[in-house]
Amino acid sequence: PSFPERSNLAGVRHILLVLSGKGGVGKSTISTELALSLRHSGKKVGILDVDLCGPSIPRMFRVQDNDVHQCDSGWVPVFVDQDKSISLMSIGFLLEKPDDAVVWRGPKKNALIKQFVTDVAWGDLDFLIVDTPPGTSDEHISTVEALRPYKPLGAILVTTPQAVSVGDVRRELTFCKKTGLGVLGIVENMSGFVCPHCSECTNIFSKGGGEELAKHAGVPFLGCVPLDPQLSRSLEEGRDFIQEFPKSSAFPALTRIAQQILDGTSQRSS
């Protein structure tokens, strides 16, 4: 399909989707931390939260009380910092009360996803990260279809190390193949627990499932991100996650993942 006249995504250079066949593996956390890592590299980043039933991105950035405003070209996303280097759009901003549940059938969800893709005035962004709900359902198909004309860079698949999680993510790989979405790589999240006192890393679940899957599927393995209680606490307590992020034990792993994505994009454009 041809581009609409001056679309709202015209100023977005790269679109990444964060997927997993499974809930609770930390897609929103990875989306958030990836946005921060890319911002550390001097990039302007947007996060589009299409997890309509569990929108957690606004809370992670402590902007859950913000409202979305309209402008001539659509909705203005919510900025999380003075520099406007990270902007967000989520159904969380559109709910009357934070505890409202989105009890919608497919067609209504799909219509909102299409609207999110076309009607948010992102301006100029280096990266737009799309945080998706668990599974390979209706919402995923709508998101991929709506983004297809804008040629997304591809998907990052998030798994945790256990075999059950890896099995679900294997199905997500099949989904990517069927919908023609490129896979940028697999991230193994919650890969070990870093003790805040002695910094020793303990593998709570198991290790290496993500790497094994990447090898088996012939896609890049982007890295392991450890569980960091300090990072979780800063998110829970609404402390300044952006300031505390570089001190976290997950920071080097995430910086490496972001760097691989940046290297991949510079190779494509050269």
mmCIF file of C-alpha atoms in Angstrom:
data_model
loop_
_atom_site.group_PDB
_atom_site.id
_atom_site.type_symbol
_atom_site.label_atom_id
_atom_site.label_comp_id
_atom_site.label_asym_id
_atom_site.label_seq_id
_atom_site.Cartn_x
_atom_site.Cartn_y
_atom_site.Cartn_z
ATOM 1 C CA PRO A 1 0.000 0.000 0.000
ATOM 2 C CA SER A 2 1.183 3.534 -0.650
ATOM 3 C CA PHE A 3 1.966 5.958 2.160
ATOM 4 C CA PRO A 4 -0.865 8.209 3.206
ATOM 5 C CA GLU A 5 -0.205 11.909 2.531
ATOM 6 C CA ARG A 6 2.450 12.921 5.068
ATOM 7 C CA SER A 7 1.783 10.132 7.558
ATOM 8 C CA ASN A 8 2.445 10.468 11.299
ATOM 9 C CA LEU A 9 5.117 7.780 10.964
ATOM 10 C CA ALA A 10 6.951 9.595 8.170
ATOM 11 C CA GLY A 11 9.483 11.005 10.674
ATOM 12 C CA VAL A 12 10.125 7.621 12.332
ATOM 13 C CA ARG A 13 13.306 5.997 11.048
ATOM 14 C CA HIS A 14 13.038 2.510 12.571
ATOM 15 C CA ILE A 15 10.134 0.528 14.030
ATOM 16 C CA LEU A 16 10.861 -2.403 16.370
ATOM 17 C CA LEU A 17 8.295 -4.806 17.822
ATOM 18 C CA VAL A 18 8.869 -6.517 21.162
ATOM 19 C CA LEU A 19 7.118 -9.903 21.112
ATOM 20 C CA SER A 20 6.845 -13.082 23.123
ATOM 21 C CA GLY A 21 4.458 -16.011 22.989
ATOM 22 C CA LYS A 22 4.139 -15.726 26.738
ATOM 23 C CA GLY A 23 2.977 -13.341 29.458
ATOM 24 C CA GLY A 24 5.150 -12.298 32.374
ATOM 25 C CA VAL A 25 8.513 -12.562 30.619
ATOM 26 C CA GLY A 26 9.138 -8.825 30.929
ATOM 27 C CA LYS A 27 8.291 -7.421 27.481
ATOM 28 C CA SER A 28 7.317 -4.048 28.936
ATOM 29 C CA THR A 29 10.447 -3.988 31.088
ATOM 30 C CA ILE A 30 12.647 -4.821 28.090
ATOM 31 C CA SER A 31 10.805 -2.221 25.945
ATOM 32 C CA THR A 32 11.362 0.385 28.671
ATOM 33 C CA GLU A 33 15.011 -0.472 29.274
ATOM 34 C CA LEU A 34 15.723 -0.705 25.557
ATOM 35 C CA ALA A 35 14.229 2.773 25.089
ATOM 36 C CA LEU A 36 16.498 4.074 27.862
ATOM 37 C CA SER A 37 19.572 2.349 26.371
ATOM 38 C CA LEU A 38 18.876 3.858 22.949
ATOM 39 C CA ARG A 39 18.331 7.255 24.569
ATOM 40 C CA HIS A 40 21.751 6.858 26.235
ATOM 41 C CA SER A 41 23.193 6.520 22.741
ATOM 42 C CA GLY A 42 21.666 9.897 21.898
ATOM 43 C CA LYS A 43 18.600 8.571 20.059
ATOM 44 C CA LYS A 44 15.033 9.881 20.188
ATOM 45 C CA VAL A 45 12.672 7.054 21.048
ATOM 46 C CA GLY A 46 8.924 6.485 21.174
ATOM 47 C CA ILE A 47 7.129 3.567 22.836
ATOM 48 C CA LEU A 48 3.752 2.490 21.505
ATOM 49 C CA ASP A 49 2.088 0.272 24.107
ATOM 50 C CA VAL A 50 -0.456 -1.929 22.291
ATOM 51 C CA ASP A 51 -0.984 -4.171 25.320
ATOM 52 C CA LEU A 52 -4.594 -3.007 25.699
ATOM 53 C CA CYS A 53 -5.512 -5.187 28.686
ATOM 54 C CA GLY A 54 -2.334 -4.673 30.701
ATOM 55 C CA PRO A 55 -0.835 -1.289 29.813
ATOM 56 C CA SER A 56 2.117 -0.987 32.207
ATOM 57 C CA ILE A 57 4.420 1.377 30.283
ATOM 58 C CA PRO A 58 2.895 4.651 31.667
ATOM 59 C CA ARG A 59 3.457 3.455 35.211
ATOM 60 C CA MET A 60 7.028 2.380 34.555
ATOM 61 C CA PHE A 61 7.886 5.935 33.557
ATOM 62 C CA ARG A 62 5.778 7.495 36.362
ATOM 63 C CA VAL A 63 3.533 9.350 33.905
ATOM 64 C CA GLN A 64 0.353 7.351 34.479
ATOM 65 C CA ASP A 65 -1.572 10.489 35.527
ATOM 66 C CA ASN A 66 -0.829 12.362 32.308
ATOM 67 C CA ASP A 67 -3.462 13.014 29.683
ATOM 68 C CA VAL A 68 -3.143 12.724 25.952
ATOM 69 C CA HIS A 69 -3.976 15.895 24.007
ATOM 70 C CA GLN A 70 -5.171 16.332 20.455
ATOM 71 C CA CYS A 71 -3.375 18.403 17.844
ATOM 72 C CA ASP A 72 -4.053 18.994 14.132
ATOM 73 C CA SER A 73 -2.372 15.762 13.117
ATOM 74 C CA GLY A 74 -3.806 13.533 15.852
ATOM 75 C CA TRP A 75 -2.842 12.580 19.403
ATOM 76 C CA VAL A 76 0.225 14.123 21.024
ATOM 77 C CA PRO A 77 2.210 11.401 22.834
ATOM 78 C CA VAL A 78 3.228 11.869 26.488
ATOM 79 C CA PHE A 79 6.866 12.920 26.984
ATOM 80 C CA VAL A 80 8.726 11.454 29.939
ATOM 81 C CA ASP A 81 11.544 13.976 30.245
ATOM 82 C CA GLN A 82 12.335 17.645 29.644
ATOM 83 C CA ASP A 83 14.399 16.860 26.553
ATOM 84 C CA LYS A 84 11.410 15.048 25.013
ATOM 85 C CA SER A 85 13.809 12.241 24.114
ATOM 86 C CA ILE A 86 11.283 9.523 25.075
ATOM 87 C CA SER A 87 7.603 9.752 24.159
ATOM 88 C CA LEU A 88 4.827 7.279 24.977
ATOM 89 C CA MET A 89 1.381 6.312 23.776
ATOM 90 C CA SER A 90 -0.770 3.819 25.651
ATOM 91 C CA ILE A 91 -4.417 3.033 26.297
ATOM 92 C CA GLY A 92 -3.453 3.641 29.942
ATOM 93 C CA PHE A 93 -3.643 7.389 29.198
ATOM 94 C CA LEU A 94 -7.148 7.075 27.757
ATOM 95 C CA LEU A 95 -8.839 5.241 30.645
ATOM 96 C CA GLU A 96 -11.079 7.305 32.957
ATOM 97 C CA LYS A 97 -9.766 5.515 36.052
ATOM 98 C CA PRO A 98 -6.513 3.570 36.351
ATOM 99 C CA ASP A 99 -8.419 0.451 37.499
ATOM 100 C CA ASP A 100 -10.752 0.401 34.486
ATOM 101 C CA ALA A 101 -10.558 -2.903 32.635
ATOM 102 C CA VAL A 102 -10.660 -2.986 28.859
ATOM 103 C CA VAL A 103 -13.436 -5.517 28.242
ATOM 104 C CA TRP A 104 -13.575 -5.307 24.462
ATOM 105 C CA ARG A 105 -14.094 -7.746 21.645
ATOM 106 C CA GLY A 106 -11.549 -8.094 18.861
ATOM 107 C CA PRO A 107 -12.927 -5.577 16.328
ATOM 108 C CA LYS A 108 -12.870 -2.713 18.836
ATOM 109 C CA LYS A 109 -9.319 -3.542 19.934
ATOM 110 C CA ASN A 110 -8.194 -3.813 16.328
ATOM 111 C CA ALA A 111 -9.727 -0.425 15.504
ATOM 112 C CA LEU A 112 -7.838 1.197 18.389
ATOM 113 C CA ILE A 113 -4.557 -0.399 17.319
ATOM 114 C CA LYS A 114 -5.035 0.956 13.778
ATOM 115 C CA GLN A 115 -5.781 4.359 15.257
ATOM 116 C CA PHE A 116 -2.652 4.195 17.443
ATOM 117 C CA VAL A 117 -0.559 3.423 14.364
ATOM 118 C CA THR A 118 -1.981 6.220 12.211
ATOM 119 C CA ASP A 119 -3.137 8.951 14.623
ATOM 120 C CA VAL A 120 -0.234 9.572 17.019
ATOM 121 C CA ALA A 121 1.860 12.611 16.090
ATOM 122 C CA TRP A 122 5.308 11.210 16.917
ATOM 123 C CA GLY A 123 7.288 13.851 15.065
ATOM 124 C CA ASP A 124 10.895 12.834 14.349
ATOM 125 C CA LEU A 125 12.054 9.633 16.068
ATOM 126 C CA ASP A 126 15.069 7.404 15.568
ATOM 127 C CA PHE A 127 13.196 4.396 16.972
ATOM 128 C CA LEU A 128 9.607 3.503 17.715
ATOM 129 C CA ILE A 129 9.381 0.481 20.040
ATOM 130 C CA VAL A 130 6.041 -1.338 19.925
ATOM 131 C CA ASP A 131 5.296 -3.204 23.166
ATOM 132 C CA THR A 132 2.818 -6.006 22.395
ATOM 133 C CA PRO A 133 0.535 -8.186 24.539
ATOM 134 C CA PRO A 134 1.390 -11.865 25.144
ATOM 135 C CA GLY A 135 0.574 -14.443 22.490
ATOM 136 C CA THR A 136 0.047 -14.532 18.731
ATOM 137 C CA SER A 137 -3.531 -13.303 18.686
ATOM 138 C CA ASP A 138 -5.760 -10.850 16.920
ATOM 139 C CA GLU A 139 -3.954 -7.808 18.312
ATOM 140 C CA HIS A 140 -0.613 -8.995 16.958
ATOM 141 C CA ILE A 141 -2.004 -9.572 13.492
ATOM 142 C CA SER A 142 -3.618 -6.102 13.531
ATOM 143 C CA THR A 143 -0.382 -4.478 14.712
ATOM 144 C CA VAL A 144 1.779 -6.183 12.090
ATOM 145 C CA GLU A 145 -0.767 -5.443 9.324
ATOM 146 C CA ALA A 146 -1.124 -1.790 10.327
ATOM 147 C CA LEU A 147 2.659 -1.314 10.460
ATOM 148 C CA ARG A 148 3.464 -3.230 7.283
ATOM 149 C CA PRO A 149 3.293 -0.183 4.932
ATOM 150 C CA TYR A 150 5.952 1.490 7.112
ATOM 151 C CA LYS A 151 8.398 -1.425 6.736
ATOM 152 C CA PRO A 152 9.220 -2.250 10.368
ATOM 153 C CA LEU A 153 12.830 -3.167 11.048
ATOM 154 C CA GLY A 154 11.708 -6.379 12.747
ATOM 155 C CA ALA A 155 10.925 -8.058 16.047
ATOM 156 C CA ILE A 156 12.849 -8.689 19.236
ATOM 157 C CA LEU A 157 11.615 -11.848 20.956
ATOM 158 C CA VAL A 158 11.772 -12.003 24.741
ATOM 159 C CA THR A 159 11.954 -15.274 26.639
ATOM 160 C CA THR A 160 12.926 -16.391 30.124
ATOM 161 C CA PRO A 161 15.347 -19.307 30.408
ATOM 162 C CA GLN A 162 12.911 -22.141 31.261
ATOM 163 C CA ALA A 163 11.839 -24.688 28.682
ATOM 164 C CA VAL A 164 8.130 -23.781 29.037
ATOM 165 C CA SER A 165 8.799 -20.168 28.129
ATOM 166 C CA VAL A 166 11.158 -21.121 25.307
ATOM 167 C CA GLY A 167 8.445 -23.393 23.851
ATOM 168 C CA ASP A 168 5.954 -20.518 23.758
ATOM 169 C CA VAL A 169 8.491 -18.215 22.126
ATOM 170 C CA ARG A 170 9.167 -20.879 19.492
ATOM 171 C CA ARG A 171 5.533 -20.417 18.425
ATOM 172 C CA GLU A 172 6.137 -16.692 18.193
ATOM 173 C CA LEU A 173 8.968 -17.383 15.727
ATOM 174 C CA THR A 174 6.466 -19.281 13.580
ATOM 175 C CA PHE A 175 4.119 -16.292 13.825
ATOM 176 C CA CYS A 176 6.881 -13.977 12.557
ATOM 177 C CA LYS A 177 7.593 -16.310 9.667
ATOM 178 C CA LYS A 178 3.904 -16.540 8.720
ATOM 179 C CA THR A 179 3.369 -12.769 8.857
ATOM 180 C CA GLY A 180 6.636 -11.959 7.086
ATOM 181 C CA LEU A 181 8.111 -10.080 10.061
ATOM 182 C CA GLY A 182 11.894 -10.228 10.321
ATOM 183 C CA VAL A 183 13.404 -11.368 13.637
ATOM 184 C CA LEU A 184 16.201 -9.108 14.883
ATOM 185 C CA GLY A 185 17.049 -11.540 17.651
ATOM 186 C CA ILE A 186 16.146 -13.166 20.948
ATOM 187 C CA VAL A 187 16.700 -11.714 24.418
ATOM 188 C CA GLU A 188 16.798 -13.989 27.466
ATOM 189 C CA ASN A 189 15.298 -11.954 30.301
ATOM 190 C CA MET A 190 15.432 -12.795 34.049
ATOM 191 C CA SER A 191 18.594 -14.703 33.268
ATOM 192 C CA GLY A 192 19.948 -15.091 36.772
ATOM 193 C CA PHE A 193 19.517 -12.925 39.869
ATOM 194 C CA VAL A 194 22.189 -10.458 40.862
ATOM 195 C CA CYS A 195 22.618 -10.251 44.647
ATOM 196 C CA PRO A 196 22.524 -6.573 45.680
ATOM 197 C CA HIS A 197 25.059 -7.277 48.465
ATOM 198 C CA CYS A 198 27.769 -9.375 46.853
ATOM 199 C CA SER A 199 26.871 -8.952 43.154
ATOM 200 C CA GLU A 200 27.009 -12.713 42.606
ATOM 201 C CA CYS A 201 24.649 -13.973 39.899
ATOM 202 C CA THR A 202 22.444 -16.987 40.747
ATOM 203 C CA ASN A 203 20.466 -18.762 38.021
ATOM 204 C CA ILE A 204 17.030 -19.044 39.600
ATOM 205 C CA PHE A 205 15.284 -20.660 36.647
ATOM 206 C CA SER A 206 17.929 -22.257 34.457
ATOM 207 C CA LYS A 207 20.198 -20.822 31.854
ATOM 208 C CA GLY A 208 20.777 -20.781 28.153
ATOM 209 C CA GLY A 209 17.265 -21.549 26.857
ATOM 210 C CA GLY A 210 17.147 -18.362 24.804
ATOM 211 C CA GLU A 211 20.575 -18.895 23.292
ATOM 212 C CA GLU A 212 19.734 -22.494 22.448
ATOM 213 C CA LEU A 213 16.496 -21.405 20.750
ATOM 214 C CA ALA A 214 18.281 -18.704 18.741
ATOM 215 C CA LYS A 215 20.840 -21.226 17.542
ATOM 216 C CA HIS A 216 18.118 -23.722 16.668
ATOM 217 C CA ALA A 217 16.068 -21.086 14.782
ATOM 218 C CA GLY A 218 19.076 -19.524 13.076
ATOM 219 C CA VAL A 219 18.388 -16.024 14.449
ATOM 220 C CA PRO A 220 20.783 -13.773 16.394
ATOM 221 C CA PHE A 221 21.000 -14.165 20.161
ATOM 222 C CA LEU A 222 21.136 -10.598 21.491
ATOM 223 C CA GLY A 223 22.010 -11.387 25.112
ATOM 224 C CA CYS A 224 20.935 -12.244 28.661
ATOM 225 C CA VAL A 225 19.441 -9.650 30.977
ATOM 226 C CA PRO A 226 19.709 -10.493 34.694
ATOM 227 C CA LEU A 227 16.975 -9.847 37.259
ATOM 228 C CA ASP A 228 17.986 -6.760 39.167
ATOM 229 C CA PRO A 229 16.081 -6.117 42.415
ATOM 230 C CA GLN A 230 17.321 -2.516 42.504
ATOM 231 C CA LEU A 231 15.808 -1.821 39.107
ATOM 232 C CA SER A 232 12.553 -3.524 40.087
ATOM 233 C CA ARG A 233 12.427 -1.500 43.288
ATOM 234 C CA SER A 234 12.990 1.775 41.494
ATOM 235 C CA LEU A 235 10.111 0.909 39.136
ATOM 236 C CA GLU A 236 7.830 -0.147 42.005
ATOM 237 C CA GLU A 237 8.577 2.871 44.171
ATOM 238 C CA GLY A 238 8.309 5.268 41.269
ATOM 239 C CA ARG A 239 11.834 6.528 41.852
ATOM 240 C CA ASP A 240 13.644 8.145 38.970
ATOM 241 C CA PHE A 241 14.178 5.027 36.952
ATOM 242 C CA ILE A 242 15.869 7.032 34.179
ATOM 243 C CA GLN A 243 18.554 8.262 36.617
ATOM 244 C CA GLU A 244 19.011 4.895 38.335
ATOM 245 C CA PHE A 245 19.099 2.822 35.174
ATOM 246 C CA PRO A 246 22.876 3.230 34.454
ATOM 247 C CA LYS A 247 23.748 1.938 37.960
ATOM 248 C CA SER A 248 21.829 -1.294 37.445
ATOM 249 C CA SER A 249 23.487 -4.647 36.888
ATOM 250 C CA ALA A 250 21.253 -5.108 33.826
ATOM 251 C CA PHE A 251 22.689 -1.953 32.234
ATOM 252 C CA PRO A 252 25.759 -3.481 30.474
ATOM 253 C CA ALA A 253 23.645 -6.292 28.998
ATOM 254 C CA LEU A 254 21.016 -3.852 27.717
ATOM 255 C CA THR A 255 23.644 -1.478 26.336
ATOM 256 C CA ARG A 256 25.101 -4.394 24.375
ATOM 257 C CA ILE A 257 21.660 -5.321 23.007
ATOM 258 C CA ALA A 258 20.980 -1.702 22.003
ATOM 259 C CA GLN A 259 24.412 -1.516 20.365
ATOM 260 C CA GLN A 260 23.692 -4.605 18.250
ATOM 261 C CA ILE A 261 20.445 -3.009 17.081
ATOM 262 C CA LEU A 262 22.250 0.242 16.263
ATOM 263 C CA ASP A 263 24.971 -1.660 14.385
ATOM 264 C CA GLY A 264 22.311 -3.565 12.442
ATOM 265 C CA THR A 265 20.527 -0.363 11.429
ATOM 266 C CA SER A 266 23.727 1.381 10.338
ATOM 267 C CA GLN A 267 24.667 -1.629 8.191
ATOM 268 C CA ARG A 268 21.245 -1.554 6.533
ATOM 269 C CA SER A 269 21.423 2.139 5.750
ATOM 270 C CA SER A 270 25.018 2.026 4.467
#
